[in-house]
Amino acid sequence: MPANLPPQYFEIEKKYREAKEPREKLVYLQQLLAVVPKHKGTEKLQAELKTKMSKLREAIKKRKRSGGSGGSWFQVEKQGAGQVVLVGLPNSGKSTLLNTLTNARAEVGSYPFTTNLPQIGMLEYEDIKIQIVDTPPLHKDAPPWLFGLYRNGDLLLIVLDCTNDPFSDFQQINDIINERNIFIKKNEFGDIKDAIIVLNKYEMSDAQVQTDSFLQQYQTDYRIIIEPGKDMIRLENLKKTIFDALNIIRVYTKKIGHPIDKKDPVVFKKGTTVIEAAEYIHKDFKKNLKFARLWNDSGYKGQRVEKSYILADGDIIEFHI
Ligand SMILES: Nc1nc2c(ncn2[C@@H]2O[C@H](COP(=O)(O)OP(=O)(O)O)[C@@H](O)[C@H]2O)c(=O)[nH]1
Ligand SMILES: [Mg+2]
């Protein structure tokens, strides 16, 4: 064992040893590999971790093929421009939010544990669709796959019921997910998930004082939004906050000699360059790209741009090969 491993290595290793579900173990191995300093002295350890990972992957595959039991595991395949996963304690209003934001009709109940399996809806935001995943309530003995859903999501929407105690609920949520190495605030190790906190049921008179003081305490550290309810302006605000938090851009391609047709955007991560977009759209584009022309609302009207030009939301691009 190399002597200079960071302390978090041992914390994650402990969780790895305690995890029972192979897919959970795999996640911890990935995290271990990520925190191992990369130099000659750790090469053997890195190789060992990789071997363990491939053995686990094999075992998982085999179990799937044989239809074996070993506990159920739910994964939600990503669709659309991003996957947003709802997180919350029982009765916080997750399913209601899914129904408000999307075309889904998830069951809503005034009693806890109405939602036992992930439910999916598509949120229409301008010209793209964003996937929203409703989940069973979080509690300390929640099944491992629930944390798998959180880890896999591009963004977490943490729903707090402000008629309850949002401070203690938030603390409880953090305690449980931190224990599984999921962090929604900058932390030196583990997954750092992008998250939006939704303060729900704000319209109730007993919620407002708590909501305001929660905002005051946390708004510099977190992205917080007050429950959209049936208020359309707030709902639009929530949708836009989700779009912004996903860190994505919409890029439109234009054919040479054709007019601009701002339809069917291709979605990229923020920071994507012209050459990266070209490669994604067509392998040959990358090899043969000579230059590109750009149109947008901030002054470009077909000027040539470099391959290293960083694209922005709404850019229209014409590839010349
Ligand atoms: N007053 C109020 N009640 C809400 C709101 N959102 C949800 N609820 C109620 O809270 C209860 C739990 O909602 P549900 O969406 O099933 O919560 P979940 O368990 O987190 O999925 C239901 O009785 C809902 O009608 C809201 O914005 N305001
Ligand atoms: Mg529910």
mmCIF file of C-alpha atoms and ligand atoms in Angstrom:
data_model
loop_
_atom_site.group_PDB
_atom_site.id
_atom_site.type_symbol
_atom_site.label_atom_id
_atom_site.label_comp_id
_atom_site.label_asym_id
_atom_site.label_seq_id
_atom_site.Cartn_x
_atom_site.Cartn_y
_atom_site.Cartn_z
ATOM 1 C CA MET A 1 0.000 0.000 0.000
ATOM 2 C CA PRO A 2 1.627 3.291 -1.040
ATOM 3 C CA ALA A 3 2.255 5.508 1.971
ATOM 4 C CA ASN A 4 1.060 8.810 0.590
ATOM 5 C CA LEU A 5 -2.626 8.201 -0.028
ATOM 6 C CA PRO A 6 -4.953 11.063 0.880
ATOM 7 C CA PRO A 7 -7.198 10.543 3.938
ATOM 8 C CA GLN A 8 -10.339 10.449 1.811
ATOM 9 C CA TYR A 9 -9.006 7.289 0.174
ATOM 10 C CA PHE A 10 -9.482 5.430 3.434
ATOM 11 C CA GLU A 11 -12.920 6.893 4.028
ATOM 12 C CA ILE A 12 -14.113 5.785 0.608
ATOM 13 C CA GLU A 13 -12.418 2.431 1.022
ATOM 14 C CA LYS A 14 -14.373 1.846 4.205
ATOM 15 C CA LYS A 15 -17.617 2.536 2.363
ATOM 16 C CA TYR A 16 -16.459 0.253 -0.436
ATOM 17 C CA ARG A 17 -15.906 -2.567 2.020
ATOM 18 C CA GLU A 18 -19.284 -2.022 3.655
ATOM 19 C CA ALA A 19 -21.248 -1.786 0.395
ATOM 20 C CA LYS A 20 -23.164 -4.954 -0.444
ATOM 21 C CA GLU A 21 -24.550 -4.183 -3.867
ATOM 22 C CA PRO A 22 -21.971 -4.770 -6.684
ATOM 23 C CA ARG A 23 -23.042 -1.601 -8.469
ATOM 24 C CA GLU A 24 -22.465 0.410 -5.315
ATOM 25 C CA LYS A 25 -19.059 -1.204 -4.895
ATOM 26 C CA LEU A 26 -18.241 -0.248 -8.463
ATOM 27 C CA VAL A 27 -19.082 3.391 -7.762
ATOM 28 C CA TYR A 28 -16.746 3.432 -4.769
ATOM 29 C CA LEU A 29 -13.956 1.826 -6.793
ATOM 30 C CA GLN A 30 -14.352 4.583 -9.378
ATOM 31 C CA GLN A 31 -14.105 7.153 -6.601
ATOM 32 C CA LEU A 32 -11.034 5.446 -5.144
ATOM 33 C CA LEU A 33 -9.337 5.513 -8.512
ATOM 34 C CA ALA A 34 -10.184 9.195 -8.832
ATOM 35 C CA VAL A 35 -8.530 10.153 -5.541
ATOM 36 C CA VAL A 36 -5.373 8.046 -5.935
ATOM 37 C CA PRO A 37 -2.502 10.406 -6.809
ATOM 38 C CA LYS A 38 -1.234 9.485 -10.247
ATOM 39 C CA HIS A 39 2.467 8.671 -10.073
ATOM 40 C CA LYS A 40 4.877 5.719 -10.298
ATOM 41 C CA GLY A 41 4.426 4.727 -6.659
ATOM 42 C CA THR A 42 0.683 4.111 -7.064
ATOM 43 C CA GLU A 43 0.742 2.321 -10.398
ATOM 44 C CA LYS A 44 0.292 -1.086 -8.810
ATOM 45 C CA LEU A 45 -2.641 0.101 -6.715
ATOM 46 C CA GLN A 46 -4.270 1.741 -9.729
ATOM 47 C CA ALA A 47 -3.946 -1.506 -11.670
ATOM 48 C CA GLU A 48 -5.464 -3.470 -8.784
ATOM 49 C CA LEU A 49 -8.429 -1.121 -8.602
ATOM 50 C CA LYS A 50 -8.980 -1.414 -12.338
ATOM 51 C CA THR A 51 -8.873 -5.216 -12.142
ATOM 52 C CA LYS A 52 -11.435 -5.196 -9.342
ATOM 53 C CA MET A 53 -13.621 -2.887 -11.400
ATOM 54 C CA SER A 54 -13.560 -5.075 -14.464
ATOM 55 C CA LYS A 55 -14.299 -8.180 -12.367
ATOM 56 C CA LEU A 56 -17.281 -6.438 -10.819
ATOM 57 C CA ARG A 57 -18.517 -5.309 -14.223
ATOM 58 C CA GLU A 58 -18.300 -8.906 -15.432
ATOM 59 C CA ALA A 59 -20.199 -10.153 -12.385
ATOM 60 C CA ILE A 60 -22.918 -7.541 -12.891
ATOM 61 C CA LYS A 61 -23.242 -8.461 -16.554
ATOM 62 C CA LYS A 62 -23.409 -12.162 -15.770
ATOM 63 C CA ARG A 63 -26.077 -11.629 -13.166
ATOM 64 C CA LYS A 64 -28.114 -9.604 -15.632
ATOM 65 C CA ARG A 65 -27.820 -12.317 -18.284
ATOM 66 C CA SER A 66 -28.949 -15.055 -15.944
ATOM 67 C CA GLY A 67 -31.779 -12.834 -14.754
ATOM 68 C CA GLY A 68 -30.437 -13.413 -11.269
ATOM 69 C CA SER A 69 -31.896 -11.810 -8.219
ATOM 70 C CA GLY A 70 -29.543 -10.065 -5.807
ATOM 71 C CA GLY A 71 -31.938 -7.199 -5.183
ATOM 72 C CA SER A 72 -33.598 -4.955 -7.695
ATOM 73 C CA TRP A 73 -31.800 -2.046 -9.247
ATOM 74 C CA PHE A 74 -33.491 0.752 -11.107
ATOM 75 C CA GLN A 75 -31.711 2.908 -13.591
ATOM 76 C CA VAL A 76 -33.258 5.590 -15.707
ATOM 77 C CA GLU A 77 -31.824 5.922 -19.163
ATOM 78 C CA LYS A 78 -31.109 9.540 -20.004
ATOM 79 C CA GLN A 79 -33.318 11.244 -22.549
ATOM 80 C CA GLY A 80 -33.367 14.772 -23.850
ATOM 81 C CA ALA A 81 -30.917 17.541 -23.050
ATOM 82 C CA GLY A 82 -30.276 16.572 -19.447
ATOM 83 C CA GLN A 83 -31.483 14.489 -16.550
ATOM 84 C CA VAL A 84 -32.799 16.214 -13.435
ATOM 85 C CA VAL A 85 -33.431 14.039 -10.392
ATOM 86 C CA LEU A 86 -35.845 15.054 -7.644
ATOM 87 C CA VAL A 87 -34.581 14.518 -4.107
ATOM 88 C CA GLY A 88 -36.618 14.886 -0.945
ATOM 89 C CA LEU A 89 -38.020 13.480 2.227
ATOM 90 C CA PRO A 90 -41.496 11.892 2.205
ATOM 91 C CA ASN A 91 -44.324 14.316 1.385
ATOM 92 C CA SER A 92 -42.099 17.222 0.406
ATOM 93 C CA GLY A 93 -43.952 17.652 -2.896
ATOM 94 C CA LYS A 94 -41.679 15.918 -5.412
ATOM 95 C CA SER A 95 -44.426 14.172 -7.359
ATOM 96 C CA THR A 96 -46.492 17.351 -7.467
ATOM 97 C CA LEU A 97 -43.483 19.173 -8.881
ATOM 98 C CA LEU A 98 -42.950 16.483 -11.511
ATOM 99 C CA ASN A 99 -46.589 16.840 -12.551
ATOM 100 C CA THR A 100 -46.383 20.638 -12.621
ATOM 101 C CA LEU A 101 -43.215 20.703 -14.695
ATOM 102 C CA THR A 102 -44.007 17.914 -17.120
ATOM 103 C CA ASN A 103 -46.725 15.940 -18.810
ATOM 104 C CA ALA A 104 -46.308 13.111 -16.294
ATOM 105 C CA ARG A 105 -49.147 12.155 -14.005
ATOM 106 C CA ALA A 106 -47.404 10.735 -10.989
ATOM 107 C CA GLU A 107 -49.488 9.794 -7.998
ATOM 108 C CA VAL A 108 -49.671 12.490 -5.343
ATOM 109 C CA GLY A 109 -50.620 11.639 -1.816
ATOM 110 C CA SER A 110 -50.878 13.392 1.483
ATOM 111 C CA TYR A 111 -49.394 10.283 3.023
ATOM 112 C CA PRO A 112 -45.728 9.357 2.781
ATOM 113 C CA PHE A 113 -44.243 6.750 0.418
ATOM 114 C CA THR A 114 -46.734 7.250 -2.413
ATOM 115 C CA THR A 115 -43.884 6.953 -4.914
ATOM 116 C CA ASN A 116 -41.977 3.671 -4.758
ATOM 117 C CA LEU A 117 -40.336 3.581 -8.149
ATOM 118 C CA PRO A 118 -38.737 6.250 -10.310
ATOM 119 C CA GLN A 119 -41.247 8.149 -12.447
ATOM 120 C CA ILE A 120 -40.265 10.118 -15.507
ATOM 121 C CA GLY A 121 -41.573 13.183 -17.266
ATOM 122 C CA MET A 122 -40.212 15.469 -19.957
ATOM 123 C CA LEU A 123 -40.033 19.182 -19.283
ATOM 124 C CA GLU A 124 -40.390 21.317 -22.379
ATOM 125 C CA TYR A 125 -38.090 24.300 -22.196
ATOM 126 C CA GLU A 126 -38.286 26.492 -25.293
ATOM 127 C CA ASP A 127 -37.074 24.167 -28.060
ATOM 128 C CA ILE A 128 -35.573 21.368 -25.992
ATOM 129 C CA LYS A 129 -36.784 18.686 -23.633
ATOM 130 C CA ILE A 130 -35.290 18.000 -20.226
ATOM 131 C CA GLN A 131 -35.900 14.754 -18.398
ATOM 132 C CA ILE A 132 -37.260 14.970 -14.845
ATOM 133 C CA VAL A 133 -37.059 11.907 -12.627
ATOM 134 C CA ASP A 134 -39.278 11.612 -9.567
ATOM 135 C CA THR A 135 -37.917 9.281 -6.931
ATOM 136 C CA PRO A 136 -39.009 7.472 -3.795
ATOM 137 C CA PRO A 137 -38.456 9.437 -0.615
ATOM 138 C CA LEU A 138 -35.010 9.650 0.850
ATOM 139 C CA HIS A 139 -34.392 8.034 4.216
ATOM 140 C CA LYS A 140 -31.375 6.497 5.778
ATOM 141 C CA ASP A 141 -32.247 2.933 4.756
ATOM 142 C CA ALA A 142 -33.243 3.881 1.211
ATOM 143 C CA PRO A 143 -32.203 1.274 -1.383
ATOM 144 C CA PRO A 144 -28.729 1.727 -2.916
ATOM 145 C CA TRP A 145 -30.198 2.265 -6.383
ATOM 146 C CA LEU A 146 -31.782 5.508 -5.182
ATOM 147 C CA PHE A 147 -28.295 6.891 -4.607
ATOM 148 C CA GLY A 148 -27.345 5.467 -7.985
ATOM 149 C CA LEU A 149 -30.067 7.639 -9.518
ATOM 150 C CA TYR A 150 -28.751 10.710 -7.704
ATOM 151 C CA ARG A 151 -25.188 10.028 -8.843
ATOM 152 C CA ASN A 152 -26.192 9.453 -12.417
ATOM 153 C CA GLY A 153 -28.333 12.585 -12.705
ATOM 154 C CA ASP A 154 -26.946 15.753 -14.274
ATOM 155 C CA LEU A 155 -28.680 17.924 -11.699
ATOM 156 C CA LEU A 156 -30.463 17.360 -8.399
ATOM 157 C CA LEU A 157 -33.610 19.237 -7.461
ATOM 158 C CA ILE A 158 -33.812 19.151 -3.693
ATOM 159 C CA VAL A 159 -37.397 19.695 -2.590
ATOM 160 C CA LEU A 160 -37.954 21.001 0.937
ATOM 161 C CA ASP A 161 -41.360 21.307 2.577
ATOM 162 C CA CYS A 162 -41.363 24.708 4.236
ATOM 163 C CA THR A 163 -44.407 23.952 6.355
ATOM 164 C CA ASN A 164 -42.107 21.442 7.988
ATOM 165 C CA ASP A 165 -38.666 22.510 9.252
ATOM 166 C CA PRO A 166 -36.599 23.168 6.093
ATOM 167 C CA PHE A 167 -33.406 23.601 8.140
ATOM 168 C CA SER A 168 -33.566 20.207 9.785
ATOM 169 C CA ASP A 169 -34.881 18.527 6.609
ATOM 170 C CA PHE A 170 -31.969 19.955 4.637
ATOM 171 C CA GLN A 171 -29.542 18.817 7.308
ATOM 172 C CA GLN A 172 -31.057 15.352 7.278
ATOM 173 C CA ILE A 173 -30.839 15.116 3.478
ATOM 174 C CA ASN A 174 -27.212 16.218 3.522
ATOM 175 C CA ASP A 175 -26.324 13.763 6.278
ATOM 176 C CA ILE A 176 -27.800 10.836 4.373
ATOM 177 C CA ILE A 177 -26.332 11.659 0.963
ATOM 178 C CA ASN A 178 -22.922 12.667 2.358
ATOM 179 C CA GLU A 179 -22.752 9.261 4.008
ATOM 180 C CA ARG A 180 -23.018 7.866 0.444
ATOM 181 C CA ASN A 181 -20.290 10.202 -0.798
ATOM 182 C CA ILE A 182 -22.660 12.542 -2.580
ATOM 183 C CA PHE A 183 -22.091 16.217 -1.854
ATOM 184 C CA ILE A 184 -24.029 19.142 -3.153
ATOM 185 C CA LYS A 185 -21.630 21.723 -1.890
ATOM 186 C CA LYS A 186 -18.025 22.207 -2.802
ATOM 187 C CA ASN A 187 -16.126 19.580 -0.951
ATOM 188 C CA GLU A 188 -12.674 18.235 -1.459
ATOM 189 C CA PHE A 189 -13.751 14.740 -2.415
ATOM 190 C CA GLY A 190 -16.679 12.666 -3.560
ATOM 191 C CA ASP A 191 -19.172 13.583 -6.197
ATOM 192 C CA ILE A 192 -19.968 17.240 -6.244
ATOM 193 C CA LYS A 193 -23.423 17.379 -7.694
ATOM 194 C CA ASP A 194 -25.016 20.434 -9.152
ATOM 195 C CA ALA A 195 -28.215 21.087 -7.264
ATOM 196 C CA ILE A 196 -31.110 23.482 -6.969
ATOM 197 C CA ILE A 197 -33.014 23.735 -3.717
ATOM 198 C CA VAL A 198 -36.752 24.196 -4.155
ATOM 199 C CA LEU A 199 -38.499 25.698 -1.138
ATOM 200 C CA ASN A 200 -41.936 24.187 -1.441
ATOM 201 C CA LYS A 201 -45.400 25.040 -0.092
ATOM 202 C CA TYR A 202 -44.374 28.665 0.342
ATOM 203 C CA GLU A 203 -47.936 29.890 -0.106
ATOM 204 C CA MET A 204 -48.925 28.319 3.222
ATOM 205 C CA SER A 205 -48.957 30.941 5.942
ATOM 206 C CA ASP A 206 -46.897 28.823 8.346
ATOM 207 C CA ALA A 207 -44.142 28.433 5.748
ATOM 208 C CA GLN A 208 -43.126 31.973 4.998
ATOM 209 C CA VAL A 209 -41.061 32.936 8.020
ATOM 210 C CA GLN A 210 -38.986 29.755 7.761
ATOM 211 C CA THR A 211 -38.623 30.126 4.009
ATOM 212 C CA ASP A 212 -37.288 33.644 4.361
ATOM 213 C CA SER A 213 -34.785 32.751 7.042
ATOM 214 C CA PHE A 214 -33.664 29.686 5.071
ATOM 215 C CA LEU A 215 -33.062 31.904 2.079
ATOM 216 C CA GLN A 216 -31.085 34.333 4.169
ATOM 217 C CA GLN A 217 -28.868 31.646 5.597
ATOM 218 C CA TYR A 218 -28.193 29.632 2.465
ATOM 219 C CA GLN A 219 -28.632 31.763 -0.606
ATOM 220 C CA THR A 220 -24.981 32.690 -0.928
ATOM 221 C CA ASP A 221 -23.900 29.040 -0.947
ATOM 222 C CA TYR A 222 -26.671 27.396 -2.917
ATOM 223 C CA ARG A 223 -28.955 27.950 -5.851
ATOM 224 C CA ILE A 224 -32.352 28.305 -4.221
ATOM 225 C CA ILE A 225 -35.745 28.839 -5.708
ATOM 226 C CA ILE A 226 -39.091 29.357 -4.032
ATOM 227 C CA GLU A 227 -41.805 26.878 -4.864
ATOM 228 C CA PRO A 228 -43.398 27.655 -8.229
ATOM 229 C CA GLY A 229 -46.908 26.517 -7.239
ATOM 230 C CA LYS A 230 -49.387 27.514 -9.894
ATOM 231 C CA ASP A 231 -47.687 30.835 -10.464
ATOM 232 C CA MET A 232 -46.645 30.790 -14.118
ATOM 233 C CA ILE A 233 -43.945 33.437 -13.736
ATOM 234 C CA ARG A 234 -42.277 31.481 -10.959
ATOM 235 C CA LEU A 235 -42.625 28.286 -12.953
ATOM 236 C CA GLU A 236 -40.854 29.885 -15.917
ATOM 237 C CA ASN A 237 -38.185 31.056 -13.510
ATOM 238 C CA LEU A 238 -37.703 27.523 -12.194
ATOM 239 C CA LYS A 239 -37.470 26.149 -15.729
ATOM 240 C CA LYS A 240 -34.858 28.721 -16.644
ATOM 241 C CA THR A 241 -32.910 28.019 -13.449
ATOM 242 C CA ILE A 242 -32.912 24.312 -14.343
ATOM 243 C CA PHE A 243 -31.691 25.086 -17.853
ATOM 244 C CA ASP A 244 -28.928 27.386 -16.535
ATOM 245 C CA ALA A 245 -27.838 24.881 -13.899
ATOM 246 C CA LEU A 246 -27.473 22.133 -16.488
ATOM 247 C CA ASN A 247 -24.621 24.112 -18.055
ATOM 248 C CA ILE A 248 -25.700 23.338 -21.560
ATOM 249 C CA ILE A 249 -25.921 25.308 -24.770
ATOM 250 C CA ARG A 250 -28.074 24.923 -27.857
ATOM 251 C CA VAL A 251 -26.299 25.115 -31.172
ATOM 252 C CA TYR A 252 -28.079 25.229 -34.526
ATOM 253 C CA THR A 253 -26.480 24.019 -37.711
ATOM 254 C CA LYS A 254 -26.974 25.777 -40.990
ATOM 255 C CA LYS A 255 -26.440 24.237 -44.417
ATOM 256 C CA ILE A 256 -24.285 26.190 -46.874
ATOM 257 C CA GLY A 257 -26.481 28.108 -49.304
ATOM 258 C CA HIS A 258 -29.633 27.559 -47.242
ATOM 259 C CA PRO A 259 -31.388 30.163 -45.121
ATOM 260 C CA ILE A 260 -31.090 30.072 -41.331
ATOM 261 C CA ASP A 261 -33.574 27.642 -39.843
ATOM 262 C CA LYS A 262 -33.362 27.831 -36.058
ATOM 263 C CA LYS A 263 -34.806 24.407 -35.382
ATOM 264 C CA ASP A 264 -33.681 21.161 -33.773
ATOM 265 C CA PRO A 265 -30.716 22.386 -31.766
ATOM 266 C CA VAL A 266 -27.830 20.130 -30.905
ATOM 267 C CA VAL A 267 -27.147 20.299 -27.178
ATOM 268 C CA PHE A 268 -23.586 20.585 -25.891
ATOM 269 C CA LYS A 269 -21.886 21.220 -22.575
ATOM 270 C CA LYS A 270 -20.879 24.840 -22.009
ATOM 271 C CA GLY A 271 -17.325 25.395 -23.198
ATOM 272 C CA THR A 272 -17.655 23.267 -26.351
ATOM 273 C CA THR A 273 -15.538 24.550 -29.227
ATOM 274 C CA VAL A 274 -16.324 24.661 -32.942
ATOM 275 C CA ILE A 275 -14.047 21.704 -33.657
ATOM 276 C CA GLU A 276 -15.567 19.620 -30.851
ATOM 277 C CA ALA A 277 -19.059 20.356 -32.126
ATOM 278 C CA ALA A 278 -17.957 19.462 -35.654
ATOM 279 C CA GLU A 279 -16.577 16.146 -34.444
ATOM 280 C CA TYR A 280 -19.768 15.335 -32.582
ATOM 281 C CA ILE A 281 -21.966 16.107 -35.549
ATOM 282 C CA HIS A 282 -19.906 14.188 -38.075
ATOM 283 C CA LYS A 283 -16.596 12.362 -37.669
ATOM 284 C CA ASP A 284 -15.431 13.528 -41.092
ATOM 285 C CA PHE A 285 -16.119 17.132 -40.153
ATOM 286 C CA LYS A 286 -13.307 17.100 -37.642
ATOM 287 C CA LYS A 287 -10.786 15.764 -40.122
ATOM 288 C CA ASN A 288 -11.801 17.995 -42.983
ATOM 289 C CA LEU A 289 -13.066 21.152 -41.330
ATOM 290 C CA LYS A 290 -11.534 24.219 -42.975
ATOM 291 C CA PHE A 291 -13.457 26.873 -41.141
ATOM 292 C CA ALA A 292 -16.904 27.710 -39.829
ATOM 293 C CA ARG A 293 -19.206 30.692 -40.113
ATOM 294 C CA LEU A 294 -21.259 31.923 -37.206
ATOM 295 C CA TRP A 295 -24.510 33.796 -36.659
ATOM 296 C CA ASN A 296 -25.916 34.861 -33.313
ATOM 297 C CA ASP A 297 -27.750 37.624 -31.473
ATOM 298 C CA SER A 298 -24.568 39.230 -30.216
ATOM 299 C CA GLY A 299 -23.165 40.526 -33.452
ATOM 300 C CA TYR A 300 -22.057 37.627 -35.626
ATOM 301 C CA LYS A 301 -23.612 37.679 -39.075
ATOM 302 C CA GLY A 302 -21.770 34.901 -40.809
ATOM 303 C CA GLN A 303 -18.188 35.860 -39.937
ATOM 304 C CA ARG A 304 -15.547 33.155 -39.988
ATOM 305 C CA VAL A 305 -14.555 31.720 -36.611
ATOM 306 C CA GLU A 306 -11.569 29.701 -35.479
ATOM 307 C CA LYS A 307 -11.827 25.992 -34.730
ATOM 308 C CA SER A 308 -11.062 26.836 -31.106
ATOM 309 C CA TYR A 309 -13.936 29.328 -30.867
ATOM 310 C CA ILE A 310 -16.074 28.557 -27.811
ATOM 311 C CA LEU A 311 -19.725 28.266 -28.745
ATOM 312 C CA ALA A 312 -22.542 29.964 -26.849
ATOM 313 C CA ASP A 313 -26.212 29.183 -26.369
ATOM 314 C CA GLY A 314 -28.153 30.107 -29.502
ATOM 315 C CA ASP A 315 -25.179 30.110 -31.889
ATOM 316 C CA ILE A 316 -25.880 29.138 -35.486
ATOM 317 C CA ILE A 317 -22.949 27.506 -37.197
ATOM 318 C CA GLU A 318 -22.129 26.585 -40.774
ATOM 319 C CA PHE A 319 -19.325 24.097 -41.286
ATOM 320 C CA HIS A 320 -17.051 24.419 -44.317
ATOM 321 C CA ILE A 321 -15.119 21.314 -45.276
HETATM 322 N N1 LIG B 1 -49.780 23.661 -0.014
HETATM 323 C C1 LIG B 1 -49.063 22.947 -0.857
HETATM 324 N N2 LIG B 1 -49.139 21.623 -0.809
HETATM 325 C C2 LIG B 1 -48.391 20.917 -1.663
HETATM 326 C C3 LIG B 1 -47.525 21.533 -2.610
HETATM 327 N N3 LIG B 1 -46.893 20.576 -3.295
HETATM 328 C C4 LIG B 1 -47.365 19.401 -2.810
HETATM 329 N N4 LIG B 1 -48.269 19.595 -1.830
HETATM 330 C C5 LIG B 1 -48.990 18.569 -1.055
HETATM 331 O O1 LIG B 1 -48.072 17.816 -0.296
HETATM 332 C C6 LIG B 1 -48.448 16.441 -0.252
HETATM 333 C C7 LIG B 1 -47.341 15.565 -0.759
HETATM 334 O O2 LIG B 1 -47.132 15.814 -2.130
HETATM 335 P P1 LIG B 1 -46.369 14.787 -3.077
HETATM 336 O O3 LIG B 1 -46.136 15.493 -4.359
HETATM 337 O O4 LIG B 1 -47.061 13.463 -3.118
HETATM 338 O O5 LIG B 1 -45.013 14.629 -2.267
HETATM 339 P P2 LIG B 1 -43.828 13.565 -2.451
HETATM 340 O O6 LIG B 1 -44.055 12.521 -1.417
HETATM 341 O O7 LIG B 1 -42.568 14.325 -2.186
HETATM 342 O O8 LIG B 1 -43.906 13.047 -3.843
HETATM 343 C C8 LIG B 1 -49.725 16.349 -1.071
HETATM 344 O O9 LIG B 1 -50.831 16.414 -0.210
HETATM 345 C C9 LIG B 1 -49.662 17.558 -1.960
HETATM 346 O O10 LIG B 1 -50.943 17.992 -2.345
HETATM 347 C C10 LIG B 1 -47.487 22.977 -2.623
HETATM 348 O O11 LIG B 1 -46.768 23.590 -3.411
HETATM 349 N N5 LIG B 1 -48.262 23.618 -1.735
HETATM 350 MG MG MG B 2 -44.073 11.117 -4.478
#
